[in-house]
């Protein structure tokens, strides 16, 4: 990433809101207000990007499920083959004796990725499922 031109601008806001915001950024260990505000702006832009259903997006679907449910393991693998065009890679970690953690990196339109995430998370026996929305940051630097 090249060096970008930084712009300064003034913001007016209620004192109480700023006090609460400062407490939040301190608890999240931000070095300064600027960095925290930049992150918030990027986050809301990514959310908006994800709302445009035909937009190309990338993300990661994290699943935790019971290793002993043989049918479930097969079902999740079958589903991933059905949606292979959206899946860039997946990583399987044997968390402990009973549980598997799978991280599936996906890329496609918002609609496709949200659908795949829903299908996987809704599979019976999946204990945890979450979609992390990412962006190429092309316009979000
Ligand atoms: Ni496993």
PDB file of C-alpha atoms and ligand atoms in Angstrom:
ATOM      1  CA  UNK A   1       0.000   0.000   0.000  1.00  0.00           C
ATOM      2  CA  UNK A   2       1.471   3.328  -1.044  1.00  0.00           C
ATOM      3  CA  UNK A   3       1.704   6.377   1.112  1.00  0.00           C
ATOM      4  CA  UNK A   4      -1.625   8.105   1.137  1.00  0.00           C
ATOM      5  CA  UNK A   5      -2.488  11.712   1.570  1.00  0.00           C
ATOM      6  CA  UNK A   6      -4.039  12.310   4.975  1.00  0.00           C
ATOM      7  CA  UNK A   7      -6.785  14.872   5.413  1.00  0.00           C
ATOM      8  CA  UNK A   8      -7.593  16.545   8.710  1.00  0.00           C
ATOM      9  CA  UNK A   9     -11.119  17.630   9.472  1.00  0.00           C
ATOM     10  CA  UNK A  10     -12.973  18.958  12.480  1.00  0.00           C
ATOM     11  CA  UNK A  11     -15.903  17.163  14.048  1.00  0.00           C
ATOM     12  CA  UNK A  12     -18.418  18.659  16.466  1.00  0.00           C
ATOM     13  CA  UNK A  13     -20.030  16.329  18.954  1.00  0.00           C
ATOM     14  CA  UNK A  14     -21.521  16.312  22.445  1.00  0.00           C
ATOM     15  CA  UNK A  15     -18.918  16.188  25.221  1.00  0.00           C
ATOM     16  CA  UNK A  16     -20.557  13.177  26.836  1.00  0.00           C
ATOM     17  CA  UNK A  17     -20.365  11.201  23.597  1.00  0.00           C
ATOM     18  CA  UNK A  18     -16.657  11.970  23.262  1.00  0.00           C
ATOM     19  CA  UNK A  19     -15.997  10.948  26.863  1.00  0.00           C
ATOM     20  CA  UNK A  20     -17.705   7.608  26.287  1.00  0.00           C
ATOM     21  CA  UNK A  21     -15.900   7.133  22.993  1.00  0.00           C
ATOM     22  CA  UNK A  22     -12.516   7.840  24.637  1.00  0.00           C
ATOM     23  CA  UNK A  23     -13.266   5.236  27.306  1.00  0.00           C
ATOM     24  CA  UNK A  24     -14.134   2.729  24.590  1.00  0.00           C
ATOM     25  CA  UNK A  25     -11.005   3.327  22.532  1.00  0.00           C
ATOM     26  CA  UNK A  26      -8.877   3.055  25.655  1.00  0.00           C
ATOM     27  CA  UNK A  27     -10.442  -0.279  26.546  1.00  0.00           C
ATOM     28  CA  UNK A  28      -9.767  -1.499  23.020  1.00  0.00           C
ATOM     29  CA  UNK A  29      -6.164  -0.243  23.175  1.00  0.00           C
ATOM     30  CA  UNK A  30      -6.324   2.120  20.231  1.00  0.00           C
ATOM     31  CA  UNK A  31      -3.264   4.392  20.121  1.00  0.00           C
ATOM     32  CA  UNK A  32      -5.386   7.452  19.368  1.00  0.00           C
ATOM     33  CA  UNK A  33      -8.811   8.722  18.327  1.00  0.00           C
ATOM     34  CA  UNK A  34      -7.865   8.985  14.667  1.00  0.00           C
ATOM     35  CA  UNK A  35      -7.069   5.293  14.380  1.00  0.00           C
ATOM     36  CA  UNK A  36     -10.323   4.346  16.131  1.00  0.00           C
ATOM     37  CA  UNK A  37     -12.391   6.603  13.895  1.00  0.00           C
ATOM     38  CA  UNK A  38     -10.669   5.269  10.765  1.00  0.00           C
ATOM     39  CA  UNK A  39     -11.552   1.715  11.809  1.00  0.00           C
ATOM     40  CA  UNK A  40     -15.179   2.640  12.469  1.00  0.00           C
ATOM     41  CA  UNK A  41     -15.434   4.309   9.079  1.00  0.00           C
ATOM     42  CA  UNK A  42     -13.944   1.288   7.314  1.00  0.00           C
ATOM     43  CA  UNK A  43     -16.264  -1.024   9.219  1.00  0.00           C
ATOM     44  CA  UNK A  44     -19.388   0.838   8.224  1.00  0.00           C
ATOM     45  CA  UNK A  45     -18.217   1.015   4.608  1.00  0.00           C
ATOM     46  CA  UNK A  46     -17.615  -2.743   4.591  1.00  0.00           C
ATOM     47  CA  UNK A  47     -21.111  -3.284   6.022  1.00  0.00           C
ATOM     48  CA  UNK A  48     -22.563  -1.171   3.259  1.00  0.00           C
ATOM     49  CA  UNK A  49     -20.554  -3.051   0.653  1.00  0.00           C
ATOM     50  CA  UNK A  50     -21.990  -6.290   2.005  1.00  0.00           C
ATOM     51  CA  UNK A  51     -25.535  -4.926   1.760  1.00  0.00           C
ATOM     52  CA  UNK A  52     -25.236  -4.515  -1.985  1.00  0.00           C
ATOM     53  CA  UNK A  53     -26.221  -8.055  -2.898  1.00  0.00           C
ATOM     54  CA  UNK A  54     -24.391  -8.266  -6.186  1.00  0.00           C
ATOM     55  CA  UNK A  55     -21.108  -6.925  -4.818  1.00  0.00           C
ATOM     56  CA  UNK A  56     -18.050  -9.190  -4.845  1.00  0.00           C
ATOM     57  CA  UNK A  57     -16.906  -9.872  -1.315  1.00  0.00           C
ATOM     58  CA  UNK A  58     -14.617 -12.161   0.628  1.00  0.00           C
ATOM     59  CA  UNK A  59     -14.931 -13.628   4.070  1.00  0.00           C
ATOM     60  CA  UNK A  60     -14.384 -16.548   6.387  1.00  0.00           C
ATOM     61  CA  UNK A  61     -16.942 -18.959   7.776  1.00  0.00           C
ATOM     62  CA  UNK A  62     -15.933 -20.497  11.100  1.00  0.00           C
ATOM     63  CA  UNK A  63     -17.658 -23.673  12.246  1.00  0.00           C
ATOM     64  CA  UNK A  64     -17.331 -25.866  15.313  1.00  0.00           C
ATOM     65  CA  UNK A  65     -18.952 -29.264  15.234  1.00  0.00           C
ATOM     66  CA  UNK A  66     -18.968 -32.699  16.801  1.00  0.00           C
ATOM     67  CA  UNK A  67     -16.402 -34.979  15.249  1.00  0.00           C
ATOM     68  CA  UNK A  68     -18.288 -38.102  16.310  1.00  0.00           C
ATOM     69  CA  UNK A  69     -21.388 -37.323  14.243  1.00  0.00           C
ATOM     70  CA  UNK A  70     -20.244 -39.108  11.102  1.00  0.00           C
ATOM     71  CA  UNK A  71     -23.255 -38.066   9.039  1.00  0.00           C
ATOM     72  CA  UNK A  72     -22.615 -34.429   9.925  1.00  0.00           C
ATOM     73  CA  UNK A  73     -18.982 -34.531   8.794  1.00  0.00           C
ATOM     74  CA  UNK A  74     -20.096 -36.056   5.496  1.00  0.00           C
ATOM     75  CA  UNK A  75     -22.951 -33.557   5.119  1.00  0.00           C
ATOM     76  CA  UNK A  76     -20.635 -30.575   5.645  1.00  0.00           C
ATOM     77  CA  UNK A  77     -18.146 -31.960   3.121  1.00  0.00           C
ATOM     78  CA  UNK A  78     -20.921 -32.633   0.574  1.00  0.00           C
ATOM     79  CA  UNK A  79     -22.198 -29.058   0.997  1.00  0.00           C
ATOM     80  CA  UNK A  80     -18.724 -27.645   0.433  1.00  0.00           C
ATOM     81  CA  UNK A  81     -18.458 -29.635  -2.786  1.00  0.00           C
ATOM     82  CA  UNK A  82     -21.849 -28.278  -3.890  1.00  0.00           C
ATOM     83  CA  UNK A  83     -20.548 -24.739  -3.358  1.00  0.00           C
ATOM     84  CA  UNK A  84     -16.942 -25.345  -4.456  1.00  0.00           C
ATOM     85  CA  UNK A  85     -16.915 -22.326  -6.764  1.00  0.00           C
ATOM     86  CA  UNK A  86     -17.280 -20.007  -3.743  1.00  0.00           C
ATOM     87  CA  UNK A  87     -14.665 -21.696  -1.575  1.00  0.00           C
ATOM     88  CA  UNK A  88     -11.040 -20.623  -1.863  1.00  0.00           C
ATOM     89  CA  UNK A  89      -9.675 -22.832   0.880  1.00  0.00           C
ATOM     90  CA  UNK A  90     -10.623 -24.499   4.101  1.00  0.00           C
ATOM     91  CA  UNK A  91      -8.699 -25.482   7.157  1.00  0.00           C
ATOM     92  CA  UNK A  92      -9.707 -28.253   9.494  1.00  0.00           C
ATOM     93  CA  UNK A  93      -8.395 -28.283  13.031  1.00  0.00           C
ATOM     94  CA  UNK A  94      -9.015 -31.194  15.416  1.00  0.00           C
ATOM     95  CA  UNK A  95      -9.731 -29.020  18.448  1.00  0.00           C
ATOM     96  CA  UNK A  96      -9.943 -31.791  21.006  1.00  0.00           C
ATOM     97  CA  UNK A  97     -11.147 -35.379  21.249  1.00  0.00           C
ATOM     98  CA  UNK A  98     -14.728 -34.442  20.358  1.00  0.00           C
ATOM     99  CA  UNK A  99     -14.672 -31.203  18.395  1.00  0.00           C
ATOM    100  CA  UNK A 100     -13.560 -30.012  14.989  1.00  0.00           C
ATOM    101  CA  UNK A 101     -12.991 -26.403  14.015  1.00  0.00           C
ATOM    102  CA  UNK A 102     -13.249 -25.516  10.366  1.00  0.00           C
ATOM    103  CA  UNK A 103     -12.401 -22.184   8.778  1.00  0.00           C
ATOM    104  CA  UNK A 104     -13.684 -21.825   5.238  1.00  0.00           C
ATOM    105  CA  UNK A 105     -12.429 -18.884   3.210  1.00  0.00           C
ATOM    106  CA  UNK A 106     -15.009 -17.764   0.691  1.00  0.00           C
ATOM    107  CA  UNK A 107     -15.315 -15.338  -2.181  1.00  0.00           C
ATOM    108  CA  UNK A 108     -18.340 -14.490  -4.294  1.00  0.00           C
ATOM    109  CA  UNK A 109     -21.276 -12.132  -4.418  1.00  0.00           C
ATOM    110  CA  UNK A 110     -22.753 -11.070  -1.093  1.00  0.00           C
ATOM    111  CA  UNK A 111     -25.890 -13.046  -1.835  1.00  0.00           C
ATOM    112  CA  UNK A 112     -23.978 -16.261  -2.571  1.00  0.00           C
ATOM    113  CA  UNK A 113     -21.649 -15.985   0.418  1.00  0.00           C
ATOM    114  CA  UNK A 114     -24.474 -15.164   2.874  1.00  0.00           C
ATOM    115  CA  UNK A 115     -26.466 -18.095   1.530  1.00  0.00           C
ATOM    116  CA  UNK A 116     -23.570 -20.545   1.909  1.00  0.00           C
ATOM    117  CA  UNK A 117     -22.919 -19.287   5.428  1.00  0.00           C
ATOM    118  CA  UNK A 118     -26.581 -19.783   6.363  1.00  0.00           C
ATOM    119  CA  UNK A 119     -26.692 -23.290   4.900  1.00  0.00           C
ATOM    120  CA  UNK A 120     -23.544 -24.411   6.749  1.00  0.00           C
ATOM    121  CA  UNK A 121     -24.498 -22.829  10.068  1.00  0.00           C
ATOM    122  CA  UNK A 122     -28.014 -24.248   9.908  1.00  0.00           C
ATOM    123  CA  UNK A 123     -26.750 -27.808   9.447  1.00  0.00           C
ATOM    124  CA  UNK A 124     -27.960 -29.878  12.369  1.00  0.00           C
ATOM    125  CA  UNK A 125     -25.149 -30.561  14.832  1.00  0.00           C
ATOM    126  CA  UNK A 126     -23.107 -27.452  14.095  1.00  0.00           C
ATOM    127  CA  UNK A 127     -22.398 -25.998  17.541  1.00  0.00           C
ATOM    128  CA  UNK A 128     -20.997 -22.679  16.435  1.00  0.00           C
ATOM    129  CA  UNK A 129     -21.048 -20.847  13.144  1.00  0.00           C
ATOM    130  CA  UNK A 130     -19.989 -17.346  12.258  1.00  0.00           C
ATOM    131  CA  UNK A 131     -19.314 -15.418   9.094  1.00  0.00           C
ATOM    132  CA  UNK A 132     -16.572 -12.820   9.201  1.00  0.00           C
ATOM    133  CA  UNK A 133     -17.109 -10.252   6.499  1.00  0.00           C
ATOM    134  CA  UNK A 134     -13.993  -8.910   4.880  1.00  0.00           C
ATOM    135  CA  UNK A 135     -13.286  -6.604   2.020  1.00  0.00           C
ATOM    136  CA  UNK A 136     -10.528  -6.181  -0.478  1.00  0.00           C
ATOM    137  CA  UNK A 137     -10.359  -2.620   0.804  1.00  0.00           C
ATOM    138  CA  UNK A 138     -10.074  -1.428  -2.766  1.00  0.00           C
ATOM    139  CA  UNK A 139     -12.072   1.671  -1.980  1.00  0.00           C
ATOM    140  CA  UNK A 140     -11.848   1.483   1.783  1.00  0.00           C
ATOM    141  CA  UNK A 141      -8.289   2.455   2.608  1.00  0.00           C
TER     142      UNK A 141
HETATM  143 NI1  LIG B   1     -11.441 -32.969  13.202  1.00  0.00          NI
END
